[in-house]
XYZ file of C-alpha atoms in Angstrom:
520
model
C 0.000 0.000 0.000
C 1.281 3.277 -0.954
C 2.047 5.802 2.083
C -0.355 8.886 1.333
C 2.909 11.787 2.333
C 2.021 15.155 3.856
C 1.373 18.205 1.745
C 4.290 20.947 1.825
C 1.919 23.213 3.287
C 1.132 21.139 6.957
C 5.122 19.915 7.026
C 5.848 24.345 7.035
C 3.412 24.396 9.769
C 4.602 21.710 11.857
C 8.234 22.509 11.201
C 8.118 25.743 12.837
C 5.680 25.239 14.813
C 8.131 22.740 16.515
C 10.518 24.906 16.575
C 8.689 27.479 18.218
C 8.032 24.650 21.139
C 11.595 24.186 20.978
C 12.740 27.579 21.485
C 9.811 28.200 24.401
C 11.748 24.816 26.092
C 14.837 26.397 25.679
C 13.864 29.822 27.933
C 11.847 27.438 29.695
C 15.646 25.714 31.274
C 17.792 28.601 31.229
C 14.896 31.551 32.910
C 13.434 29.345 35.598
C 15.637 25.826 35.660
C 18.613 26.673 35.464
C 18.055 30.280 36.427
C 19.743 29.908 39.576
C 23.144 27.712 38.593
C 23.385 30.498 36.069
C 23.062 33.710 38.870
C 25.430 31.617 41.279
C 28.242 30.809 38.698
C 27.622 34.749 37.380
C 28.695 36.139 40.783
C 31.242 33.509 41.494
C 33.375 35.196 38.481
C 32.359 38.653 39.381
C 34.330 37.714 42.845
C 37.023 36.511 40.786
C 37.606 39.532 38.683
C 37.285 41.405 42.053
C 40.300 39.625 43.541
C 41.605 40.421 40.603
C 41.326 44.013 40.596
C 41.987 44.264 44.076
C 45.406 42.458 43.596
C 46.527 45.273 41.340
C 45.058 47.995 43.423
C 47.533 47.314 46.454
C 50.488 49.314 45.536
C 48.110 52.174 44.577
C 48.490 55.364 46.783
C 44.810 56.047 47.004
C 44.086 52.017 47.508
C 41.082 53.201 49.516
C 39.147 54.339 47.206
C 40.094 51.933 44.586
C 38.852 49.671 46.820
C 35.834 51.377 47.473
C 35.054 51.393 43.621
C 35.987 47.843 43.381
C 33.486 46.763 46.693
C 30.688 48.800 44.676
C 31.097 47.531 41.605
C 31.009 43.999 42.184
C 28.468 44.349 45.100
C 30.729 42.427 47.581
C 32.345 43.063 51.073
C 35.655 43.502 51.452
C 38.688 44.359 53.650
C 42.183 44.923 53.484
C 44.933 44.330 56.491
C 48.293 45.397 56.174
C 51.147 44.934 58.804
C 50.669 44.475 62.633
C 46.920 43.360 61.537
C 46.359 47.096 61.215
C 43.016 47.493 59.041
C 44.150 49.381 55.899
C 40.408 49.190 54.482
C 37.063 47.377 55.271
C 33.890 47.723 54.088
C 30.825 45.501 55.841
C 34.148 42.589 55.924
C 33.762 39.157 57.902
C 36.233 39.418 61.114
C 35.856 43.219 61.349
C 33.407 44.412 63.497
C 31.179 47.848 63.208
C 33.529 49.553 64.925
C 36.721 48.560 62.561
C 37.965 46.107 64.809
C 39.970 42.803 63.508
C 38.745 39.918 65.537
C 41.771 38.380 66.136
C 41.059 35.192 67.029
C 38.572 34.355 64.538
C 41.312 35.938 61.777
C 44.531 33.851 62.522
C 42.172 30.778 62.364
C 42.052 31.573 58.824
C 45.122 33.252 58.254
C 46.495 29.842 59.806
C 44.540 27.745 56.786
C 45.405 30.418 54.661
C 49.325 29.434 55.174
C 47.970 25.567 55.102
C 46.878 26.172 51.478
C 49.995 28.274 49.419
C 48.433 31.753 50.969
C 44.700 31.355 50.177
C 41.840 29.832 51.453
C 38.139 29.873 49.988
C 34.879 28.369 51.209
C 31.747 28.440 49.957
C 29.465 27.800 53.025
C 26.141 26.677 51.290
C 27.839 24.207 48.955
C 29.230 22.497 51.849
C 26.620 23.085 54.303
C 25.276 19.482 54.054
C 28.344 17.584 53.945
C 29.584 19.897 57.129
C 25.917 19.030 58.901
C 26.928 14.752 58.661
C 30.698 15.747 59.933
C 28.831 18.091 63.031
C 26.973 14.687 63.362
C 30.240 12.315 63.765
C 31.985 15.240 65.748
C 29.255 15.512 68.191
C 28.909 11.673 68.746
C 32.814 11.414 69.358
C 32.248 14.294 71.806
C 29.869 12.339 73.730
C 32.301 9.102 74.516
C 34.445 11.740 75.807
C 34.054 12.677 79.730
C 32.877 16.119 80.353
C 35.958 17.656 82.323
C 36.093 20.824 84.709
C 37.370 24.017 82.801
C 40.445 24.054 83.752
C 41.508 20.441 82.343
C 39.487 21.123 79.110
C 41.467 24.617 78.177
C 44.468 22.205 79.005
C 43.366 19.612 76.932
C 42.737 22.129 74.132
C 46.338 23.465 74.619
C 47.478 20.127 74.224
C 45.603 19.098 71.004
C 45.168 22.071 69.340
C 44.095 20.706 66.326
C 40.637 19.830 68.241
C 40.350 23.568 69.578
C 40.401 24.866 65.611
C 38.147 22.580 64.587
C 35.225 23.635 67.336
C 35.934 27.307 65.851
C 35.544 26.382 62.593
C 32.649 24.675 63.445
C 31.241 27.732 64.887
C 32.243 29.709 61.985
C 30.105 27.176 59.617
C 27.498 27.915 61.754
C 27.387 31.706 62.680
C 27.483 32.385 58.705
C 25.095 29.276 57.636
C 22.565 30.785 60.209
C 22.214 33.984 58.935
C 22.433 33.335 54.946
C 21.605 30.502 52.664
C 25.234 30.881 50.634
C 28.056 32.932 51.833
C 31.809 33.222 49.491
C 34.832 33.668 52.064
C 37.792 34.564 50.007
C 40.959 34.798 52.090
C 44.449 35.578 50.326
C 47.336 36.310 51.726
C 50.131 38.945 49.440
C 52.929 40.580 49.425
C 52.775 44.147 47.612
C 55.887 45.540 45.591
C 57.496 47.211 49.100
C 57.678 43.446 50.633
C 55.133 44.357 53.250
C 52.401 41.489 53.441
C 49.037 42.241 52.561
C 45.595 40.030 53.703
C 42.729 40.458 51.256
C 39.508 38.768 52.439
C 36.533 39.015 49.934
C 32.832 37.901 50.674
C 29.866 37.622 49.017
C 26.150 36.670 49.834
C 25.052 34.851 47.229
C 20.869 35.575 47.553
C 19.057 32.761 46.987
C 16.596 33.292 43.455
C 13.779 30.766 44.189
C 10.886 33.598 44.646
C 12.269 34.842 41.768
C 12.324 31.476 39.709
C 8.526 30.958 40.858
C 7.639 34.756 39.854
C 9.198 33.735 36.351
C 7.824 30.472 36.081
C 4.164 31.925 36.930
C 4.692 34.684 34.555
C 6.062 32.572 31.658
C 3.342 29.965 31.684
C 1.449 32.743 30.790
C 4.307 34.628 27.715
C 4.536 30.446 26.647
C 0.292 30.041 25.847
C 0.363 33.848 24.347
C 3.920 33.058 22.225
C 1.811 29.307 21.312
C -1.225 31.275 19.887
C 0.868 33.540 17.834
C 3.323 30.966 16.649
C 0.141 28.653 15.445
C -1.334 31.626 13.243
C 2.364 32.613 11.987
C 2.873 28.893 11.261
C 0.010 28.558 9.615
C 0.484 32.059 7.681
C 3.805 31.412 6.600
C 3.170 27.571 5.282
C 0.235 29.011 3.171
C 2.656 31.850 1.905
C 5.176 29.200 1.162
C 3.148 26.370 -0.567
C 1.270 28.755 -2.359
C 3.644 29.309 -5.373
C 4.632 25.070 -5.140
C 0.906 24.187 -5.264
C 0.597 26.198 -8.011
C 3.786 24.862 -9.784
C 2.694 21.539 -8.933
C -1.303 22.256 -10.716
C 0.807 23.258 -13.815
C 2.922 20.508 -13.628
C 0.429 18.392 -13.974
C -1.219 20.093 -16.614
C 2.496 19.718 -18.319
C 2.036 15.938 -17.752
C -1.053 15.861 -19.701
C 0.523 17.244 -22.834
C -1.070 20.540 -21.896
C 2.257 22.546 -23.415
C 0.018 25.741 -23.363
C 0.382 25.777 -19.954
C 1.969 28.582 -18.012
C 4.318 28.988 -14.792
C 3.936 31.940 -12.782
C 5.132 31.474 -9.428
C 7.426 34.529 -8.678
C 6.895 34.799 -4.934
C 10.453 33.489 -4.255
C 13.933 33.377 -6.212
C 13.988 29.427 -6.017
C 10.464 29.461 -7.166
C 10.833 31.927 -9.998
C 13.924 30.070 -11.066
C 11.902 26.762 -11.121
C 9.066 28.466 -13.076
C 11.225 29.989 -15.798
C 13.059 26.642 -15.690
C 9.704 24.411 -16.674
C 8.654 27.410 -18.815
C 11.932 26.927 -20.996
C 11.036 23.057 -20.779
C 7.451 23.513 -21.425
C 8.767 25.367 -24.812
C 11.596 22.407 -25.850
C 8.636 19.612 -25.215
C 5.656 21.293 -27.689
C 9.348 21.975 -30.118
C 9.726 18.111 -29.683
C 6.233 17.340 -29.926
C 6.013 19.359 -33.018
C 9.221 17.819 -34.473
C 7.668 14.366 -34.057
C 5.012 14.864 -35.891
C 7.188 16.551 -38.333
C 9.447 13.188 -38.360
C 6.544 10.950 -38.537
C 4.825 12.942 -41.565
C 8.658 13.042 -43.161
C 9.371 8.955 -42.955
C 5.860 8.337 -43.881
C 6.886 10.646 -46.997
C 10.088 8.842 -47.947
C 8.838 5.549 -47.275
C 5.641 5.729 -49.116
C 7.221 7.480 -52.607
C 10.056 4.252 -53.130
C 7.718 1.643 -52.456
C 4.873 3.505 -54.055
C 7.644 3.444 -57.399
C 8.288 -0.125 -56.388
C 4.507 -1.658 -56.846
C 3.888 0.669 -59.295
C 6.474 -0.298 -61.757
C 6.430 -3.991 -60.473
C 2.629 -3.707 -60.878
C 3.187 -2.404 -64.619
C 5.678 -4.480 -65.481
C 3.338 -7.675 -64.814
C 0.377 -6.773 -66.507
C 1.571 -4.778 -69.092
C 3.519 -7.130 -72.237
C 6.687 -5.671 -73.233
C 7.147 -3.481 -70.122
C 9.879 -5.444 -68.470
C 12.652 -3.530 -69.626
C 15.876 -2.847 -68.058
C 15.404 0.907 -67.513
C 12.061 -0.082 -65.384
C 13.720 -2.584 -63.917
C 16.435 0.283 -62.806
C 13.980 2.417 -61.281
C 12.563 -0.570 -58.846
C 16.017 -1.240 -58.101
C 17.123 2.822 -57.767
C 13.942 3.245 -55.102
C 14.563 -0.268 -53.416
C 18.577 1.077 -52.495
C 17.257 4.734 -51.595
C 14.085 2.188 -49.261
C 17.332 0.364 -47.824
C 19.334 3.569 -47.405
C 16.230 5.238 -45.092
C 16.167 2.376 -43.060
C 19.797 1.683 -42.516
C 20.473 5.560 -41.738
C 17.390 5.286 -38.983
C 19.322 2.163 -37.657
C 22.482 4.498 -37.455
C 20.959 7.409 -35.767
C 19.348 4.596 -33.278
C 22.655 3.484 -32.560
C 24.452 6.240 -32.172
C 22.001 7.721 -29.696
C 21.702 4.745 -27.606
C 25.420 4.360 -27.763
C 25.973 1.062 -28.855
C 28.416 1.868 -31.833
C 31.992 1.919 -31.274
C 34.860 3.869 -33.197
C 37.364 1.716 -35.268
C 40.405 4.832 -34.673
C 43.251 4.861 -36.713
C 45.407 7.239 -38.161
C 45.190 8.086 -41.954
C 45.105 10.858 -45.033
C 41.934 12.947 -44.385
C 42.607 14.322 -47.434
C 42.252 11.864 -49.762
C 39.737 10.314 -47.755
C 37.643 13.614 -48.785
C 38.773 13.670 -52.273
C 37.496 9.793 -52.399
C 33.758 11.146 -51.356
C 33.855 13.288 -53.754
C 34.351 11.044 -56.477
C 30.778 9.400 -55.330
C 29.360 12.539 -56.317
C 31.226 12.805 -59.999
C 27.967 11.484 -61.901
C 25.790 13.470 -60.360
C 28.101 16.337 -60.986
C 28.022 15.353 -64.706
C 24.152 14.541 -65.242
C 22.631 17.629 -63.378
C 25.478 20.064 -63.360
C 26.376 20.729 -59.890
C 29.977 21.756 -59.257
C 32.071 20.849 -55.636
C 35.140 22.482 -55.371
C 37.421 21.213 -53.064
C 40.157 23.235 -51.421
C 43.470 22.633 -49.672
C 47.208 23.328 -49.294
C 48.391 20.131 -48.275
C 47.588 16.621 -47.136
C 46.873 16.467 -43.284
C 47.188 12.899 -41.327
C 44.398 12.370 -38.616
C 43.772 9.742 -36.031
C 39.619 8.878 -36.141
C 37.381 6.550 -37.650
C 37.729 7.426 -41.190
C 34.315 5.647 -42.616
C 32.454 7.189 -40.084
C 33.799 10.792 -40.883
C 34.042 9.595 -44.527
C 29.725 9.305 -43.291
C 30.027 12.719 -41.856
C 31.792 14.412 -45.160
C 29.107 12.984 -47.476
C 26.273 13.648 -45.305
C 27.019 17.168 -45.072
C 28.131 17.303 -48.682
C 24.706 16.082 -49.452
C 22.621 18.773 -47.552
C 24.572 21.056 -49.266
C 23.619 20.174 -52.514
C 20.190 20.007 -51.522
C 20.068 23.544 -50.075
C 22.686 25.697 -52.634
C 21.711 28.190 -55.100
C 20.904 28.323 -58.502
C 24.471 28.234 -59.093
C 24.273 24.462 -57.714
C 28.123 25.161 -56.087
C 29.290 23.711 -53.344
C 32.389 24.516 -51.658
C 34.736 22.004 -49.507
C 37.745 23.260 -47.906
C 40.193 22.039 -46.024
C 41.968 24.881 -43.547
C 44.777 23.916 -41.129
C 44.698 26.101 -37.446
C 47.961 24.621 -35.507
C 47.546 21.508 -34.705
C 43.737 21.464 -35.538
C 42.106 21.092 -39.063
C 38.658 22.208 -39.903
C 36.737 21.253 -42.744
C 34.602 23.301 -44.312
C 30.904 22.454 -46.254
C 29.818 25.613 -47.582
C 26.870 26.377 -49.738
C 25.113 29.577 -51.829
C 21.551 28.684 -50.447
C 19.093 30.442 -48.515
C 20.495 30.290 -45.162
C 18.667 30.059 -41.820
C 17.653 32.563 -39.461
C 19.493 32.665 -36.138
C 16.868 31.729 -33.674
C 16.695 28.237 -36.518
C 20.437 26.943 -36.001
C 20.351 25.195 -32.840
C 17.590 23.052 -34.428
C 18.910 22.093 -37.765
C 21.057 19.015 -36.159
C 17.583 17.275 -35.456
C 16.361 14.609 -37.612
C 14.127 15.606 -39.896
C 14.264 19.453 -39.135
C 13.185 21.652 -42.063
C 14.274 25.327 -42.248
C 11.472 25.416 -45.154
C 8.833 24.198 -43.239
C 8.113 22.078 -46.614
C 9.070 18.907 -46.700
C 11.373 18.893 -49.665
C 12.936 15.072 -50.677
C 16.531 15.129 -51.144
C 18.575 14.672 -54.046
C 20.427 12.252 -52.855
C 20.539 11.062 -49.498
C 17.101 10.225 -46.642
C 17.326 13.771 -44.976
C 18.711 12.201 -41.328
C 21.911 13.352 -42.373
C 22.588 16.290 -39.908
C 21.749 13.976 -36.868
C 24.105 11.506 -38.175
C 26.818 14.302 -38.556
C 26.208 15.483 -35.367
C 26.482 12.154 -33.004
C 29.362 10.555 -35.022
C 31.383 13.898 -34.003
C 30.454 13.916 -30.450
C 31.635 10.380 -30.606
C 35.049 12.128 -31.660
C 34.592 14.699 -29.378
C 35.231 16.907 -32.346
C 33.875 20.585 -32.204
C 31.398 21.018 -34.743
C 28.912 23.611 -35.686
C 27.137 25.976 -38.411
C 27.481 29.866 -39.393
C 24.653 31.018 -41.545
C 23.055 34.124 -42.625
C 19.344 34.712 -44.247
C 20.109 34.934 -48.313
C 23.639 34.444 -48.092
C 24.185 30.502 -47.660
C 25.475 28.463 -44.878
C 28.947 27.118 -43.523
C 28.867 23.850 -41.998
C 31.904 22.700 -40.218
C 33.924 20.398 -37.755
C 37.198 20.200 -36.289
C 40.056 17.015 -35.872
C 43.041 16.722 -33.998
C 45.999 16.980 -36.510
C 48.720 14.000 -36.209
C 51.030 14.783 -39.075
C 50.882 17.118 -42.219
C 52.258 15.685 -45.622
C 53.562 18.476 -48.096
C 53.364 16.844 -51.395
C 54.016 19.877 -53.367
């Protein structure tokens, strides 16, 4: 069963109506999914570029207010401690309190990790909150198996395992910040400016959580995604009729076209492509009614030269039985003259058949083109003689070439022929034989009527008349041209025709020379 396919028109639609979907999915992640990953990795570089700046601020003389610009551009609290843990700047910092002072304790904790880790030391509270929360677990449960002691052995026990005392701060740390925001950035880093004097920069950021935001956006763009829907269904559906318009009307004339309808006409212009595909199957439109019309032409033109021989045949064969005394040799000449010029139709149809389809092959070998010539024209000597046509034939010198010489021999006499057919009053025909470097080109030139311009292209098809009238040849079946012109392409020889209205024609083609023989 044959699958019915969708039109042009509903595949436009559903192509961009899917990727309207698509790009509504798309905001869909990145303003309300991923909203957040997207604010938090934003102001996680902004910090960086801070530190950044604020590194190359230090040796400035007004490092204050550089540091004020930088704390206001990148929305983040900062301080800076120089020497003796005097506070050279601070602005809302961690450790500082809102009276400017350092809280020392709390600061050598982290200058202490600070030194642990090359000079720096960074936490981001909220990433680690959770794992810290299972570690507060384990730390309290080891606390337990230990005995409470009076104060005085626990500060001694702290003294002697410091490491213990650091991490109960620490702990406190986590939480005192984790209390009060969702995600705090501590940046602690530890310098030395271009004097040698040792600079502490500590950085923070609160990192405001985006979730009422996420839900305002999500609310809101449920709404934007059905409105955005709507309109993309009525553009879809707008454009894919704009679109499919011009096809569905190439396709109704197309059809026509299929019918034999040649009258038919393409008018799509909407588009380039379109236009370009309308004057295309306009121009094709015009070659099929010029083929149909040569057809006809062809079939009206053998039925012609096949009905006049035999007609002479059973006519004369007809006579020649009834009548006593008519069976004489010159009747007898005339069945046998029509029965060759019968055989001669047939066997040049069977040529151009072959030579179309590609079947025939070229025997190539190198010999005198110009005696071949001069041999075809000796076929023509008694016509010459009985009805006073003249062929001149014109060269300098012998010229060598490497081809199929009874083939071309096929293509000289054929276009010999059609001269003699189509010259003047005069009945001349000219044949000459120019060398052009290592090319020669021969020459068929006759004093007939010529043929327009817009005709020339057309006169290599069988059976073309530039008359209109069907005119029998002289000599010859009138498939000559064709013949001419797919023996040469089997040479790959240039070939072609220069003709002007009144003042004859020029037919020509071209070989590749192999050797030139002065005999002079």
């Amino acid at each position: 069963m044959k699958r019915e396919k969708i039109s042009i028109k509903w595949k436009v639609f559903l192509y961009f109506l899917a990727f309207t979907i698509l790009l509504l999915l798309i905001l869909w992640l990145l303003q309300t999914v991923y909203l957040d990953v997207f604010y938090k990795n934003i102001k996680r570089k902004e910090l960086q570029h801070a530190m950044d700046a604020l590194i190359k601020s230090v040796d400035m003389e007004n490092l204050e207010e550089a540091a004020e610009t930088i704390a206001e551009n990148y929305d983040i609290n900062l301080a800076i401690i120089g020497e003796n843990r005097k506070v050279l700047f601070s602005k809302e910092a961690v450790f500082i309190d809102h009276q400017g002072n350092l809280n020392y304790g709390l600061f050598y904790e982290w200058y202490q990790l600070a030194k642990e880790h090359n000079g720096e030391y960074r936490i981001d509270y909220q990433s680690r909150l959770e794992e810290e929360e299972k570690e507060e677990w384990k730390y309290q449960e080891k606390i337990k198996k230990q005995p409470v002691l009076p104060e005085e052995e626990e500060w001694e026990r702290r003294l002697e395992n410091p490491e213990l005392f650091r991490e109960e701060e620490f702990r406190k740390q986590i939480g005192m910040f984790a209390k009060h925001v969702q995600e705090t950035v501590i940046w602690f880093k530890i310098i030395t400016n271009s004097e040698g004097e040792e600079r502490v920069l500590i950085l923070s950021a609160m990192i405001t959580p985006v979730d009422a935001t996420v839900h305002t956006l999500q609310i809101q763009f449920a709404y934007i995604s059905g409105i955005l829907v709507l309109l993309s269904l009525a553009m879809a559906w707008i454009l894919s009729r704009n679109i499919s318009r011009s096809i569905i009307r190439v396709n109704h004339a197309a059809k026509e076209l299929a019918k034999a309808n040649y009258d038919v006409a393409f008018e799509a212009k909407d588009y380039r492509e379109i236009a370009e595909l309308s004057d295309t199957l306009n121009y094709a439109t015009e070659e099929l009614a010029k083929t149909e019309k040569f057809q006809r032409e062809l079939l009206a033109n053998i039925s012609h030269d096949l009905r006049t021989p035999l007609t002479m045949i059973i006519a004369y064969a007809e006579i020649m039985r009834d009548l006593p005394g008519e069976n004489t040799p010159e009747n007898v000449q005339v069945v046998i003259d029509e029965s060759k010029r019968l055989t001669a139709l047939v066997n040049d149809m069977l040529d151009v058949s072959k030579l179309q389809a590609g079947v025939l092959t070229l025997d190539r070998k190198e010999y005198d083109l110009t005696e071949s010539i001069r041999s075809v024209l000796d076929r023509f000597a008694k016509l010459t003689e009985q009805d006073g046509y003249t062929i001149q034939f014109e060269y300098q010198e012998h010229v060598l070439v490497e081809a199929d010489e009874y083939k071309i021999n096929q293509v000289v006499y054929n276009l010999i022929n059609n001269a003699i057919n189509y010259t003047g009053e005069n009945r001349t025909v000219w044949v000459r034989q120019i060398q052009l470097g290592g090319i020669v080109r021969i020459e068929v030139i006759d004093s007939g009527i010529g043929i327009e311009k817009a005709e020339l292209p057309y006169v290599w098809e069988r059976y073309y008349k530039v008359d209109k009238t069907h005119k029998r040849a002289v000599m010859g079946t009138g498939l000559g041209l064709s013949i001419v012109k797919n023996i040469l392409k089997l040479h790959d020889a240039n070939y072609g025709v220069n003709s002007e209205v009144g003042q004859g024609s020029v037919f020509w083609f071209e070989l590749r020379v192999q050797k030139v023989v002065d005999l002079h």
